[in-house]
């Protein structure tokens, strides 16, 4: 069953015909919200708003371990993480949709593994290619079907937040090869890998990253990009289900 982790701007799926509300508690603490199970265009889907509904948890306070566990418990066999991001590459203007193929984790102090020797015995997963190739392909095909141009590939840099970055931090990330910057892609992706659930990211650019253009980043521009962009994200998800 496909699961969607909704990011900022995607805290609900109004067209989802809800059939079951899963509990919020897991052995790792409370998930951001109870997982919603429902039917969208005739297909069973799971939905979890990453920041809760209404949006209440900042990126560094999300219990990623509980969220991914809750989805597994509810029967998820594939996960799409939807993420609002800043565009580091100047060509990635607000509204661009990207399916990254790599990531760099710049976060710190997040509970980031099940294999910590306490909850589960230590294990080192392979994470050379953090996103599932088949699920990425399926997303890219869904974009074509939906008539939405999806950028194929690129490095997602995940920062700790909640503050936005300095221009120098973004310049360094560009030198590292990052095309995108967000705050919520990790440890979600590696936790899914630990539980052997194929995972891919659909990223919506909502602002040029710090220093990419001269103006400061405002919440107003981010909200405007989210409003129009999220409808296109939903179109791609529906095509993926179809
Ligand atoms: N930086 C980090 N995370 C983000 C940004 C950004 O510029 N925009 C949306 N999420």
mmCIF file of C-alpha atoms and ligand atoms in Angstrom:
data_model
loop_
_atom_site.group_PDB
_atom_site.id
_atom_site.type_symbol
_atom_site.label_atom_id
_atom_site.label_comp_id
_atom_site.label_asym_id
_atom_site.label_seq_id
_atom_site.Cartn_x
_atom_site.Cartn_y
_atom_site.Cartn_z
ATOM 1 C CA UNK A 1 0.000 0.000 0.000
ATOM 2 C CA UNK A 2 1.332 3.423 -0.966
ATOM 3 C CA UNK A 3 1.880 5.870 1.894
ATOM 4 C CA UNK A 4 2.218 9.621 1.529
ATOM 5 C CA UNK A 5 4.045 11.682 4.125
ATOM 6 C CA UNK A 6 2.694 15.169 3.596
ATOM 7 C CA UNK A 7 5.024 18.073 4.233
ATOM 8 C CA UNK A 8 4.367 21.753 4.810
ATOM 9 C CA UNK A 9 1.296 22.718 2.792
ATOM 10 C CA UNK A 10 0.066 19.138 2.572
ATOM 11 C CA UNK A 11 -1.454 18.485 5.991
ATOM 12 C CA UNK A 12 -4.645 16.953 4.624
ATOM 13 C CA UNK A 13 -5.968 15.105 1.607
ATOM 14 C CA UNK A 14 -9.583 16.244 1.285
ATOM 15 C CA UNK A 15 -10.353 13.769 -1.520
ATOM 16 C CA UNK A 16 -9.304 10.791 0.574
ATOM 17 C CA UNK A 17 -12.321 8.673 1.559
ATOM 18 C CA UNK A 18 -11.202 7.662 5.043
ATOM 19 C CA UNK A 19 -11.760 4.015 5.952
ATOM 20 C CA UNK A 20 -9.584 3.715 9.050
ATOM 21 C CA UNK A 21 -7.780 5.961 11.518
ATOM 22 C CA UNK A 22 -4.749 4.261 13.003
ATOM 23 C CA UNK A 23 -3.579 5.095 16.518
ATOM 24 C CA UNK A 24 -0.874 7.656 17.093
ATOM 25 C CA UNK A 25 1.181 5.650 19.648
ATOM 26 C CA UNK A 26 4.121 3.469 18.609
ATOM 27 C CA UNK A 27 6.879 1.707 20.578
ATOM 28 C CA UNK A 28 8.986 4.804 19.720
ATOM 29 C CA UNK A 29 6.550 7.351 21.100
ATOM 30 C CA UNK A 30 3.793 9.295 19.409
ATOM 31 C CA UNK A 31 3.720 9.811 15.647
ATOM 32 C CA UNK A 32 2.926 13.307 14.331
ATOM 33 C CA UNK A 33 -0.688 12.229 13.929
ATOM 34 C CA UNK A 34 -2.661 9.013 13.548
ATOM 35 C CA UNK A 35 -2.071 7.466 10.121
ATOM 36 C CA UNK A 36 -5.128 7.916 7.935
ATOM 37 C CA UNK A 37 -6.078 5.006 5.719
ATOM 38 C CA UNK A 38 -8.469 5.637 2.887
ATOM 39 C CA UNK A 39 -9.394 5.306 -0.729
ATOM 40 C CA UNK A 40 -8.238 7.751 -3.367
ATOM 41 C CA UNK A 41 -9.332 7.133 -6.956
ATOM 42 C CA UNK A 42 -10.270 3.561 -6.055
ATOM 43 C CA UNK A 43 -6.899 2.728 -4.455
ATOM 44 C CA UNK A 44 -5.990 2.125 -0.830
ATOM 45 C CA UNK A 45 -3.635 4.826 0.454
ATOM 46 C CA UNK A 46 -2.081 5.798 3.767
ATOM 47 C CA UNK A 47 -1.518 9.425 4.672
ATOM 48 C CA UNK A 48 0.484 10.993 7.475
ATOM 49 C CA UNK A 49 1.041 14.746 7.870
ATOM 50 C CA UNK A 50 4.688 15.046 8.912
ATOM 51 C CA UNK A 51 4.185 18.120 11.074
ATOM 52 C CA UNK A 52 0.803 17.034 12.455
ATOM 53 C CA UNK A 53 -2.595 18.403 11.556
ATOM 54 C CA UNK A 54 -2.834 21.280 12.055
ATOM 55 C CA UNK A 55 0.859 21.942 11.392
ATOM 56 C CA UNK A 56 2.428 22.063 14.864
ATOM 57 C CA UNK A 57 5.789 20.240 14.953
ATOM 58 C CA UNK A 58 8.941 22.014 13.733
ATOM 59 C CA UNK A 59 11.307 19.914 11.588
ATOM 60 C CA UNK A 60 13.725 19.126 14.431
ATOM 61 C CA UNK A 61 10.902 17.985 16.745
ATOM 62 C CA UNK A 62 9.224 15.552 14.364
ATOM 63 C CA UNK A 63 9.424 11.999 15.716
ATOM 64 C CA UNK A 64 10.626 10.509 12.434
ATOM 65 C CA UNK A 65 11.174 7.098 14.013
ATOM 66 C CA UNK A 66 7.571 6.939 15.219
ATOM 67 C CA UNK A 67 6.217 8.213 11.902
ATOM 68 C CA UNK A 68 7.943 5.644 9.721
ATOM 69 C CA UNK A 69 7.141 2.896 12.246
ATOM 70 C CA UNK A 70 3.474 3.911 12.304
ATOM 71 C CA UNK A 71 3.321 3.687 8.513
ATOM 72 C CA UNK A 72 4.909 0.229 8.522
ATOM 73 C CA UNK A 73 2.438 -0.892 11.209
ATOM 74 C CA UNK A 74 -0.438 0.401 9.094
ATOM 75 C CA UNK A 75 0.751 -1.661 6.113
ATOM 76 C CA UNK A 76 2.855 0.729 4.030
ATOM 77 C CA UNK A 77 4.859 -1.020 1.315
ATOM 78 C CA UNK A 78 6.051 2.178 -0.450
ATOM 79 C CA UNK A 79 6.470 5.699 0.881
ATOM 80 C CA UNK A 80 6.536 9.030 -0.945
ATOM 81 C CA UNK A 81 7.851 11.879 1.172
ATOM 82 C CA UNK A 82 6.579 15.244 -0.025
ATOM 83 C CA UNK A 83 8.937 18.088 0.931
ATOM 84 C CA UNK A 84 8.857 21.843 0.492
ATOM 85 C CA UNK A 85 12.404 22.961 -0.325
ATOM 86 C CA UNK A 86 14.551 25.924 -1.248
ATOM 87 C CA UNK A 87 16.159 25.938 -4.697
ATOM 88 C CA UNK A 88 19.965 26.157 -4.572
ATOM 89 C CA UNK A 89 20.408 25.782 -8.319
ATOM 90 C CA UNK A 90 19.261 29.130 -9.737
ATOM 91 C CA UNK A 91 17.235 27.407 -12.484
ATOM 92 C CA UNK A 92 15.070 25.748 -9.817
ATOM 93 C CA UNK A 93 12.609 28.579 -9.279
ATOM 94 C CA UNK A 94 9.573 28.419 -6.996
ATOM 95 C CA UNK A 95 7.105 25.940 -8.450
ATOM 96 C CA UNK A 96 9.742 23.519 -9.735
ATOM 97 C CA UNK A 97 9.092 19.868 -8.846
ATOM 98 C CA UNK A 98 12.126 17.647 -8.323
ATOM 99 C CA UNK A 99 12.671 13.934 -7.659
ATOM 100 C CA UNK A 100 16.152 13.898 -6.064
ATOM 101 C CA UNK A 101 18.404 10.875 -6.431
ATOM 102 C CA UNK A 102 20.897 11.680 -3.672
ATOM 103 C CA UNK A 103 21.065 13.458 -0.349
ATOM 104 C CA UNK A 104 23.522 14.931 2.126
ATOM 105 C CA UNK A 105 22.527 14.982 5.784
ATOM 106 C CA UNK A 106 23.557 18.196 7.582
ATOM 107 C CA UNK A 107 21.257 17.621 10.565
ATOM 108 C CA UNK A 108 22.439 16.994 14.109
ATOM 109 C CA UNK A 109 21.015 15.480 17.282
ATOM 110 C CA UNK A 110 17.999 13.846 15.667
ATOM 111 C CA UNK A 111 16.933 10.356 16.751
ATOM 112 C CA UNK A 112 17.874 8.800 13.461
ATOM 113 C CA UNK A 113 17.991 5.014 13.744
ATOM 114 C CA UNK A 114 16.120 1.959 15.010
ATOM 115 C CA UNK A 115 19.423 0.065 15.104
ATOM 116 C CA UNK A 116 20.858 1.875 18.112
ATOM 117 C CA UNK A 117 21.670 -1.223 20.138
ATOM 118 C CA UNK A 118 18.756 -0.525 22.474
ATOM 119 C CA UNK A 119 15.571 -0.585 20.447
ATOM 120 C CA UNK A 120 17.144 -2.998 17.949
ATOM 121 C CA UNK A 121 20.602 -4.526 17.693
ATOM 122 C CA UNK A 122 23.221 -2.501 15.823
ATOM 123 C CA UNK A 123 23.137 -2.902 12.063
ATOM 124 C CA UNK A 124 24.740 -0.836 9.268
ATOM 125 C CA UNK A 125 22.392 -0.477 6.321
ATOM 126 C CA UNK A 126 23.604 0.236 2.811
ATOM 127 C CA UNK A 127 22.510 3.752 1.895
ATOM 128 C CA UNK A 128 24.637 4.410 -1.212
ATOM 129 C CA UNK A 129 21.470 5.254 -3.138
ATOM 130 C CA UNK A 130 19.052 6.641 -0.570
ATOM 131 C CA UNK A 131 15.981 6.676 -2.805
ATOM 132 C CA UNK A 132 14.335 3.626 -4.349
ATOM 133 C CA UNK A 133 15.064 3.519 -8.087
ATOM 134 C CA UNK A 134 11.754 1.895 -9.092
ATOM 135 C CA UNK A 135 9.654 4.254 -7.029
ATOM 136 C CA UNK A 136 11.556 7.239 -8.462
ATOM 137 C CA UNK A 137 10.851 5.953 -11.976
ATOM 138 C CA UNK A 138 7.188 5.481 -11.124
ATOM 139 C CA UNK A 139 7.040 9.064 -9.851
ATOM 140 C CA UNK A 140 8.710 10.415 -12.983
ATOM 141 C CA UNK A 141 6.249 8.486 -15.189
ATOM 142 C CA UNK A 142 3.357 9.769 -13.082
ATOM 143 C CA UNK A 143 4.614 13.305 -13.683
ATOM 144 C CA UNK A 144 4.562 12.720 -17.435
ATOM 145 C CA UNK A 145 1.036 11.315 -17.247
ATOM 146 C CA UNK A 146 -0.126 14.249 -15.168
ATOM 147 C CA UNK A 147 1.462 16.707 -17.605
ATOM 148 C CA UNK A 148 3.790 18.036 -14.892
ATOM 149 C CA UNK A 149 7.467 18.498 -15.592
ATOM 150 C CA UNK A 150 9.464 16.731 -12.870
ATOM 151 C CA UNK A 151 13.202 17.359 -12.652
ATOM 152 C CA UNK A 152 14.957 14.005 -12.574
ATOM 153 C CA UNK A 153 17.705 13.790 -9.987
ATOM 154 C CA UNK A 154 19.868 15.988 -7.847
ATOM 155 C CA UNK A 155 21.189 16.139 -4.332
ATOM 156 C CA UNK A 156 18.846 17.127 -1.503
ATOM 157 C CA UNK A 157 20.720 18.761 1.383
ATOM 158 C CA UNK A 158 18.935 18.377 4.704
ATOM 159 C CA UNK A 159 19.630 21.098 7.288
ATOM 160 C CA UNK A 160 18.700 21.160 10.955
ATOM 161 C CA UNK A 161 16.542 24.295 10.985
ATOM 162 C CA UNK A 162 14.224 25.684 12.014
ATOM 163 C CA UNK A 163 16.079 28.811 10.922
ATOM 164 C CA UNK A 164 16.792 29.202 7.240
ATOM 165 C CA UNK A 165 20.423 29.050 6.121
ATOM 166 C CA UNK A 166 23.009 31.786 5.687
ATOM 167 C CA UNK A 167 24.105 32.693 2.163
ATOM 168 C CA UNK A 168 27.538 31.215 2.962
ATOM 169 C CA UNK A 169 25.991 27.931 4.099
ATOM 170 C CA UNK A 170 24.035 27.729 0.851
ATOM 171 C CA UNK A 171 27.179 28.572 -1.184
ATOM 172 C CA UNK A 172 28.947 25.722 0.591
ATOM 173 C CA UNK A 173 26.049 23.371 -0.079
ATOM 174 C CA UNK A 174 26.177 24.347 -3.769
ATOM 175 C CA UNK A 175 29.895 23.453 -3.777
ATOM 176 C CA UNK A 176 28.936 20.141 -2.145
ATOM 177 C CA UNK A 177 26.694 19.525 -5.153
ATOM 178 C CA UNK A 178 23.294 20.167 -3.563
ATOM 179 C CA UNK A 179 20.488 21.332 -5.861
ATOM 180 C CA UNK A 180 17.910 21.603 -3.079
ATOM 181 C CA UNK A 181 17.752 22.397 0.607
ATOM 182 C CA UNK A 182 15.104 21.271 3.063
ATOM 183 C CA UNK A 183 14.792 20.355 6.732
ATOM 184 C CA UNK A 184 12.767 17.163 6.771
ATOM 185 C CA UNK A 185 14.214 14.686 4.282
ATOM 186 C CA UNK A 186 16.369 13.050 6.945
ATOM 187 C CA UNK A 187 16.293 10.804 8.878
ATOM 188 C CA UNK A 188 12.981 9.861 7.233
ATOM 189 C CA UNK A 189 14.676 8.339 4.170
ATOM 190 C CA UNK A 190 17.176 6.212 6.107
ATOM 191 C CA UNK A 191 14.541 5.030 8.587
ATOM 192 C CA UNK A 192 12.442 3.789 5.677
ATOM 193 C CA UNK A 193 15.514 1.960 4.380
ATOM 194 C CA UNK A 194 16.072 0.423 7.826
ATOM 195 C CA UNK A 195 12.528 -0.952 7.720
ATOM 196 C CA UNK A 196 13.047 -2.021 4.088
ATOM 197 C CA UNK A 197 10.272 0.165 2.744
ATOM 198 C CA UNK A 198 11.014 1.653 -0.705
ATOM 199 C CA UNK A 199 11.070 5.434 -0.327
ATOM 200 C CA UNK A 200 11.240 8.351 -2.754
ATOM 201 C CA UNK A 201 10.998 12.117 -2.368
ATOM 202 C CA UNK A 202 8.865 14.557 -4.311
ATOM 203 C CA UNK A 203 10.238 18.020 -3.615
ATOM 204 C CA UNK A 204 8.451 21.276 -4.353
ATOM 205 C CA UNK A 205 10.642 24.381 -4.592
ATOM 206 C CA UNK A 206 8.968 27.187 -2.639
ATOM 207 C CA UNK A 207 11.755 29.803 -2.535
ATOM 208 C CA UNK A 208 15.227 30.488 -3.913
ATOM 209 C CA UNK A 209 17.649 29.423 -1.155
ATOM 210 C CA UNK A 210 19.491 32.075 0.863
ATOM 211 C CA UNK A 211 21.731 34.304 -1.252
ATOM 212 C CA UNK A 212 20.623 32.774 -4.571
ATOM 213 C CA UNK A 213 18.707 35.987 -5.286
ATOM 214 C CA UNK A 214 19.264 39.334 -3.607
ATOM 215 C CA UNK A 215 15.979 39.597 -1.724
ATOM 216 C CA UNK A 216 15.337 38.065 1.694
ATOM 217 C CA UNK A 217 13.178 34.976 1.986
ATOM 218 C CA UNK A 218 9.646 35.770 3.131
ATOM 219 C CA UNK A 219 6.942 33.473 4.453
ATOM 220 C CA UNK A 220 4.522 35.203 2.074
ATOM 221 C CA UNK A 221 6.439 34.032 -1.028
ATOM 222 C CA UNK A 222 6.755 30.528 0.443
ATOM 223 C CA UNK A 223 3.021 30.340 1.141
ATOM 224 C CA UNK A 224 2.142 31.567 -2.347
ATOM 225 C CA UNK A 225 4.385 28.928 -3.952
ATOM 226 C CA UNK A 226 2.930 26.240 -1.696
ATOM 227 C CA UNK A 227 -0.636 27.102 -2.532
ATOM 228 C CA UNK A 228 -0.242 26.649 -6.284
ATOM 229 C CA UNK A 229 2.395 23.934 -6.082
ATOM 230 C CA UNK A 230 0.619 21.540 -3.754
ATOM 231 C CA UNK A 231 -2.280 21.107 -6.193
ATOM 232 C CA UNK A 232 0.273 19.946 -8.782
ATOM 233 C CA UNK A 233 1.857 17.583 -6.237
ATOM 234 C CA UNK A 234 -1.593 16.063 -5.635
ATOM 235 C CA UNK A 235 -2.077 15.605 -9.406
ATOM 236 C CA UNK A 236 1.199 13.680 -9.605
ATOM 237 C CA UNK A 237 0.224 11.489 -6.632
ATOM 238 C CA UNK A 238 -3.123 10.660 -8.243
ATOM 239 C CA UNK A 239 -1.366 9.725 -11.473
ATOM 240 C CA UNK A 240 0.995 7.520 -9.458
ATOM 241 C CA UNK A 241 -1.980 5.681 -7.981
ATOM 242 C CA UNK A 242 -3.766 5.294 -11.321
HETATM 243 N N1 LIG B 1 15.898 26.101 3.444
HETATM 244 C C1 LIG B 1 15.604 25.014 4.187
HETATM 245 N N2 LIG B 1 14.410 24.437 4.175
HETATM 246 C C2 LIG B 1 13.464 24.966 3.379
HETATM 247 C C3 LIG B 1 13.706 26.098 2.586
HETATM 248 C C4 LIG B 1 15.004 26.695 2.614
HETATM 249 O O1 LIG B 1 15.297 27.698 1.946
HETATM 250 N N3 LIG B 1 12.548 26.363 1.930
HETATM 251 C C5 LIG B 1 11.654 25.420 2.318
HETATM 252 N N4 LIG B 1 12.204 24.567 3.196
#
